[in-house]
């Protein structure tokens, strides 16, 4: 990283002597001034040429920028950087209606630092991440910046943050046992749609149709649109996973909080604390994945904040077989 060019000139001369017309120091100063000015011009020209020839020159340098702690105060829906905690990483997020939409596809590596644990589940066709086997918490404790007062919403296909149908502003996405257990315990579907929903967890709202009943492989219920497996299950952020492995893999349907990187679902949150503004150097801002850049800038037309730095992919590098 280049530092700005500068020259420090010592100033040991007594002003009363310097400005005396008859003083020999006057001639000396004028000569110094002339030489220094010439030197500065030459050095400035050299710096300009060097800058032009250096393709890796950091145009932002040590420029200071302001990053918010959440999307609470954003009045324009779009892609921004936030810093959820004072000692945490800066991450790119989508802001919608004052809620922070967590979209791990933007930078999965940095997102992973904000969860109490993270383990990969699913299959090659459908990869997802959730709490590991020793972690039984729900979304409120899984996502570490949240607290007891944090609100949660869900965003199907990562489009808009909406209240859940059952838990309203206290709704987050979970996956069911079929995605993290090697046993088939999900064959019934919703058999008793009681309003309390306590007798049959399969009567909760599912926003995907990837695990409908009647498809076999443990999904042997009636083929009438009911779900037997779900990775967009709407539950409260305080729903916990069963503590014992035998309970959540053999004792009926269970769930874990989850995230995906294919943008088929996102969980949103809104802290109640006032927004904190952090001052950081611009060259500390992380790069944003371009995997879904066309989607963000295309059909949905999200506003893209001017600070956003996209990951530059070199498409010129090809491999010959």
Coordinates of C-alpha atoms in Angstrom, one line a residue:
X1 CA 0.0 0.0 0.0
X2 CA 1.5 3.3 -1.0
X3 CA 1.8 6.2 1.3
X4 CA 1.1 9.8 0.1
X5 CA 4.2 11.6 -1.1
X6 CA 5.5 14.3 1.2
X7 CA 8.6 16.3 2.1
X8 CA 9.5 17.6 5.5
X9 CA 11.8 20.7 5.4
X10 CA 13.6 21.7 8.7
X11 CA 13.0 25.3 9.8
X12 CA 15.9 26.4 12.0
X13 CA 16.1 29.9 10.7
X14 CA 15.4 32.9 12.9
X15 CA 12.7 35.1 11.2
X16 CA 14.4 38.4 12.2
X17 CA 17.5 37.3 10.3
X18 CA 15.6 35.7 7.4
X19 CA 13.7 38.8 6.4
X20 CA 16.5 41.2 6.7
X21 CA 17.2 42.4 3.1
X22 CA 20.9 42.7 3.8
X23 CA 21.2 39.4 5.5
X24 CA 23.2 36.6 3.7
X25 CA 20.6 34.2 4.9
X26 CA 18.1 35.8 2.5
X27 CA 20.1 34.6 -0.5
X28 CA 20.5 31.2 1.1
X29 CA 16.7 30.9 1.7
X30 CA 15.8 32.0 -1.9
X31 CA 18.2 29.4 -3.3
X32 CA 16.7 26.7 -1.0
X33 CA 13.2 27.7 -2.0
X34 CA 14.0 27.5 -5.7
X35 CA 15.7 24.1 -5.3
X36 CA 13.0 22.8 -3.1
X37 CA 10.3 23.9 -5.5
X38 CA 12.1 22.2 -8.4
X39 CA 12.6 19.1 -6.4
X40 CA 8.9 19.0 -5.5
X41 CA 7.8 19.3 -9.1
X42 CA 10.1 16.5 -10.2
X43 CA 9.0 14.2 -7.4
X44 CA 5.3 15.0 -8.1
X45 CA 5.7 14.1 -11.8
X46 CA 7.5 10.9 -10.8
X47 CA 4.7 10.0 -8.4
X48 CA 2.0 10.6 -11.1
X49 CA 3.9 8.3 -13.6
X50 CA 4.3 5.6 -10.9
X51 CA 0.7 5.7 -10.0
X52 CA -0.4 5.4 -13.7
X53 CA 1.9 2.4 -14.2
X54 CA 0.8 0.6 -11.1
X55 CA -2.4 -1.4 -11.7
X56 CA -2.6 -2.5 -8.1
X57 CA -2.6 0.9 -6.7
X58 CA -5.1 1.3 -3.9
X59 CA -7.3 4.2 -5.1
X60 CA -9.1 4.3 -1.7
X61 CA -6.0 4.2 0.4
X62 CA -6.8 4.9 4.1
X63 CA -10.1 6.6 3.4
X64 CA -12.4 6.5 6.4
X65 CA -16.0 5.4 5.9
X66 CA -18.9 4.8 8.2
X67 CA -20.6 1.4 8.6
X68 CA -23.8 0.9 10.6
X69 CA -24.4 -1.9 13.1
X70 CA -27.7 -2.9 11.5
X71 CA -30.3 -2.0 8.8
X72 CA -32.7 -0.3 11.3
X73 CA -32.1 3.2 10.0
X74 CA -31.8 2.4 6.3
X75 CA -34.6 4.1 4.4
X76 CA -33.7 2.6 1.0
X77 CA -33.9 -1.2 0.5
X78 CA -30.6 -2.6 -0.9
X79 CA -27.2 -4.1 -0.4
X80 CA -25.0 -2.6 2.3
X81 CA -22.2 -3.4 4.7
X82 CA -22.9 -3.6 8.4
X83 CA -20.9 -4.4 11.5
X84 CA -23.2 -6.3 13.8
X85 CA -20.9 -6.2 16.8
X86 CA -18.0 -4.0 17.9
X87 CA -15.5 -6.8 17.8
X88 CA -17.0 -8.7 14.9
X89 CA -16.5 -8.8 11.2
X90 CA -18.0 -6.4 8.6
X91 CA -20.5 -8.3 6.4
X92 CA -22.6 -7.5 3.3
X93 CA -26.4 -7.8 3.9
X94 CA -29.6 -6.9 2.3
X95 CA -31.7 -4.3 4.1
X96 CA -35.5 -4.4 3.7
X97 CA -38.1 -2.5 5.6
X98 CA -35.7 -1.8 8.5
X99 CA -34.8 -5.4 8.8
X100 CA -31.4 -7.0 8.1
X101 CA -31.7 -9.9 5.7
X102 CA -28.9 -12.5 6.2
X103 CA -27.9 -13.8 2.8
X104 CA -24.8 -16.0 3.3
X105 CA -24.3 -16.2 -0.5
X106 CA -22.8 -12.7 -0.3
X107 CA -19.8 -13.8 1.7
X108 CA -20.2 -17.2 3.5
X109 CA -16.8 -17.1 5.2
X110 CA -17.5 -14.0 7.1
X111 CA -21.1 -14.9 7.9
X112 CA -19.9 -18.1 9.5
X113 CA -18.1 -16.1 12.2
X114 CA -21.5 -15.0 13.7
X115 CA -22.9 -18.4 14.5
X116 CA -22.4 -20.4 17.7
X117 CA -21.7 -23.5 15.6
X118 CA -21.9 -24.4 12.0
X119 CA -22.1 -27.8 10.3
X120 CA -22.9 -28.8 6.7
X121 CA -26.0 -31.0 6.1
X122 CA -28.2 -31.9 3.2
X123 CA -26.9 -33.5 0.0
X124 CA -25.0 -32.6 -3.1
X125 CA -28.2 -31.4 -4.6
X126 CA -29.3 -29.4 -1.6
X127 CA -26.5 -28.1 0.7
X128 CA -27.5 -26.4 3.9
X129 CA -25.9 -25.4 7.2
X130 CA -27.1 -25.6 10.8
X131 CA -26.1 -26.1 14.4
X132 CA -23.8 -29.0 15.0
X133 CA -24.8 -32.2 16.9
X134 CA -23.8 -30.8 20.2
X135 CA -25.6 -27.5 19.8
X136 CA -29.3 -27.5 20.6
X137 CA -30.1 -23.7 20.5
X138 CA -32.7 -21.9 18.3
X139 CA -32.1 -18.9 16.0
X140 CA -31.9 -16.4 18.9
X141 CA -28.9 -18.1 20.5
X142 CA -27.5 -19.5 17.3
X143 CA -27.0 -16.0 15.7
X144 CA -24.7 -14.4 18.3
X145 CA -25.5 -10.7 17.8
X146 CA -29.2 -11.4 18.7
X147 CA -30.6 -11.1 22.2
X148 CA -33.9 -11.7 24.0
X149 CA -35.5 -8.6 22.4
X150 CA -34.4 -9.1 18.8
X151 CA -37.2 -9.5 16.2
X152 CA -37.1 -12.0 13.4
X153 CA -38.8 -12.4 10.0
X154 CA -38.5 -14.7 7.1
X155 CA -37.7 -14.0 3.4
X156 CA -38.8 -16.7 0.9
X157 CA -36.3 -16.7 -2.0
X158 CA -34.5 -13.9 -0.2
X159 CA -36.9 -11.3 -1.7
X160 CA -38.6 -9.4 1.2
X161 CA -38.6 -9.7 5.0
X162 CA -42.2 -10.6 6.0
X163 CA -43.8 -11.6 9.3
X164 CA -44.4 -15.3 9.7
X165 CA -47.9 -16.6 9.5
X166 CA -47.9 -18.1 13.0
X167 CA -45.2 -16.2 15.0
X168 CA -45.3 -12.9 13.2
X169 CA -42.2 -10.8 14.0
X170 CA -40.7 -13.7 15.9
X171 CA -40.3 -16.1 13.0
X172 CA -37.1 -17.8 11.6
X173 CA -36.4 -20.6 9.3
X174 CA -35.5 -24.2 10.3
X175 CA -34.8 -27.5 8.6
X176 CA -36.4 -30.8 9.7
X177 CA -34.9 -34.2 10.6
X178 CA -34.8 -35.6 7.1
X179 CA -32.0 -33.2 6.3
X180 CA -29.8 -33.9 9.2
X181 CA -30.7 -37.5 10.4
X182 CA -30.0 -40.8 8.6
X183 CA -33.4 -42.2 9.6
X184 CA -36.9 -41.9 8.3
X185 CA -39.2 -40.4 10.9
X186 CA -41.3 -38.1 8.8
X187 CA -43.8 -40.3 7.0
X188 CA -47.1 -38.9 8.4
X189 CA -47.3 -35.3 7.5
X190 CA -49.9 -33.0 9.2
X191 CA -52.6 -35.3 10.5
X192 CA -54.2 -33.1 13.1
X193 CA -54.1 -29.4 12.1
X194 CA -55.0 -28.2 15.6
X195 CA -54.6 -24.4 16.0
X196 CA -52.2 -25.0 19.0
X197 CA -49.9 -27.1 16.7
X198 CA -48.3 -28.7 19.7
X199 CA -49.6 -32.2 19.0
X200 CA -48.1 -32.4 15.5
X201 CA -45.1 -30.2 14.5
X202 CA -45.7 -31.0 10.8
X203 CA -48.7 -28.6 10.9
X204 CA -46.3 -25.6 11.1
X205 CA -45.9 -23.5 7.9
X206 CA -43.4 -24.7 5.4
X207 CA -42.4 -22.4 2.6
X208 CA -40.9 -25.0 0.2
X209 CA -42.2 -28.0 -1.6
X210 CA -38.9 -30.0 -1.8
X211 CA -40.1 -32.6 0.8
X212 CA -43.8 -33.2 0.1
X213 CA -45.3 -36.4 1.4
X214 CA -45.9 -39.3 -0.9
X215 CA -42.5 -39.2 -2.5
X216 CA -41.0 -42.3 -0.8
X217 CA -37.8 -42.3 1.2
X218 CA -39.6 -41.8 4.4
X219 CA -42.1 -39.4 2.9
X220 CA -44.9 -42.0 2.6
X221 CA -47.9 -40.0 3.8
X222 CA -50.8 -39.1 1.6
X223 CA -49.9 -37.2 -1.6
X224 CA -52.2 -34.3 -0.9
X225 CA -49.8 -31.4 -0.7
X226 CA -48.7 -31.9 2.9
X227 CA -45.0 -31.7 3.7
X228 CA -43.0 -34.5 5.3
X229 CA -39.6 -32.7 5.2
X230 CA -39.0 -29.0 5.1
X231 CA -36.0 -26.7 5.1
X232 CA -38.0 -23.5 5.3
X233 CA -40.0 -24.4 8.4
X234 CA -41.4 -21.3 10.1
X235 CA -40.8 -21.5 13.9
X236 CA -40.0 -19.0 16.6
X237 CA -36.4 -18.1 17.2
X238 CA -36.7 -19.8 20.6
X239 CA -37.5 -23.3 19.3
X240 CA -34.7 -25.6 20.4
X241 CA -33.5 -28.9 19.1
X242 CA -34.0 -32.0 21.3
X243 CA -31.0 -32.5 23.6
X244 CA -30.5 -36.3 23.1
X245 CA -29.5 -37.6 19.7
X246 CA -32.0 -40.5 20.1
X247 CA -34.8 -38.0 20.7
X248 CA -34.3 -35.9 17.5
X249 CA -33.3 -38.7 15.2
X250 CA -35.5 -41.5 16.4
X251 CA -38.3 -40.0 18.5
X252 CA -40.2 -38.2 15.8
X253 CA -39.8 -35.0 13.8
X254 CA -37.3 -32.5 15.1
X255 CA -35.5 -29.4 13.6
X256 CA -32.4 -27.2 13.6
X257 CA -32.0 -23.6 12.6
X258 CA -30.4 -23.4 9.2
X259 CA -29.1 -21.2 6.4
X260 CA -28.5 -21.9 2.7
X261 CA -26.3 -20.3 0.0
X262 CA -28.6 -20.7 -3.0
X263 CA -30.9 -17.9 -1.9
X264 CA -34.0 -20.0 -1.7
X265 CA -34.6 -18.7 1.9
X266 CA -33.2 -16.1 4.2
X267 CA -33.9 -15.2 7.8
X268 CA -34.1 -11.5 8.7
X269 CA -33.7 -9.8 12.1
X270 CA -34.0 -6.4 13.7
X271 CA -32.3 -5.5 17.0
X272 CA -34.1 -3.0 19.3
X273 CA -30.9 -1.2 20.2
X274 CA -30.1 2.1 18.5
X275 CA -27.9 2.0 15.5
X276 CA -24.2 2.3 16.2
X277 CA -22.0 3.9 13.5
X278 CA -18.4 2.5 13.2
X279 CA -15.6 4.4 11.4
X280 CA -13.4 2.0 9.5
X281 CA -10.8 2.2 6.7
X282 CA -12.3 1.6 3.3
X283 CA -9.7 -1.0 2.4
X284 CA -11.0 -3.1 5.3
X285 CA -14.4 -3.7 3.6
X286 CA -14.8 -7.3 2.4
X287 CA -15.5 -8.4 -1.1
X288 CA -19.0 -9.5 -2.1
X289 CA -19.5 -12.6 -4.1
X290 CA -20.8 -12.1 -7.7
X291 CA -22.7 -15.5 -7.8
X292 CA -26.0 -13.7 -7.7
X293 CA -25.0 -10.2 -8.8
X294 CA -27.2 -10.4 -11.8
X295 CA -30.2 -11.3 -9.7
X296 CA -29.6 -8.5 -7.3
X297 CA -29.1 -5.9 -10.0
X298 CA -31.7 -7.4 -12.4
X299 CA -35.2 -8.4 -11.7
X300 CA -35.3 -7.4 -8.1
X301 CA -33.3 -4.2 -8.7
X302 CA -31.9 -3.8 -5.3
X303 CA -30.1 -0.6 -4.5
X304 CA -26.4 -1.2 -4.4
X305 CA -24.6 1.0 -1.9
X306 CA -21.6 2.9 -3.3
X307 CA -19.2 1.3 -0.8
X308 CA -19.8 -2.3 -2.1
X309 CA -16.7 -4.0 -3.5
X310 CA -17.5 -6.9 -5.8
X311 CA -15.2 -9.9 -6.1
X312 CA -13.4 -9.6 -9.4
X313 CA -13.3 -13.0 -11.2
X314 CA -10.6 -13.5 -13.8
X315 CA -12.5 -15.2 -16.7
X316 CA -9.5 -15.0 -19.0
X317 CA -7.8 -17.9 -17.2
X318 CA -8.8 -21.0 -19.0
X319 CA -7.7 -24.6 -18.7
X320 CA -6.9 -26.6 -21.7
X321 CA -7.5 -30.3 -21.5

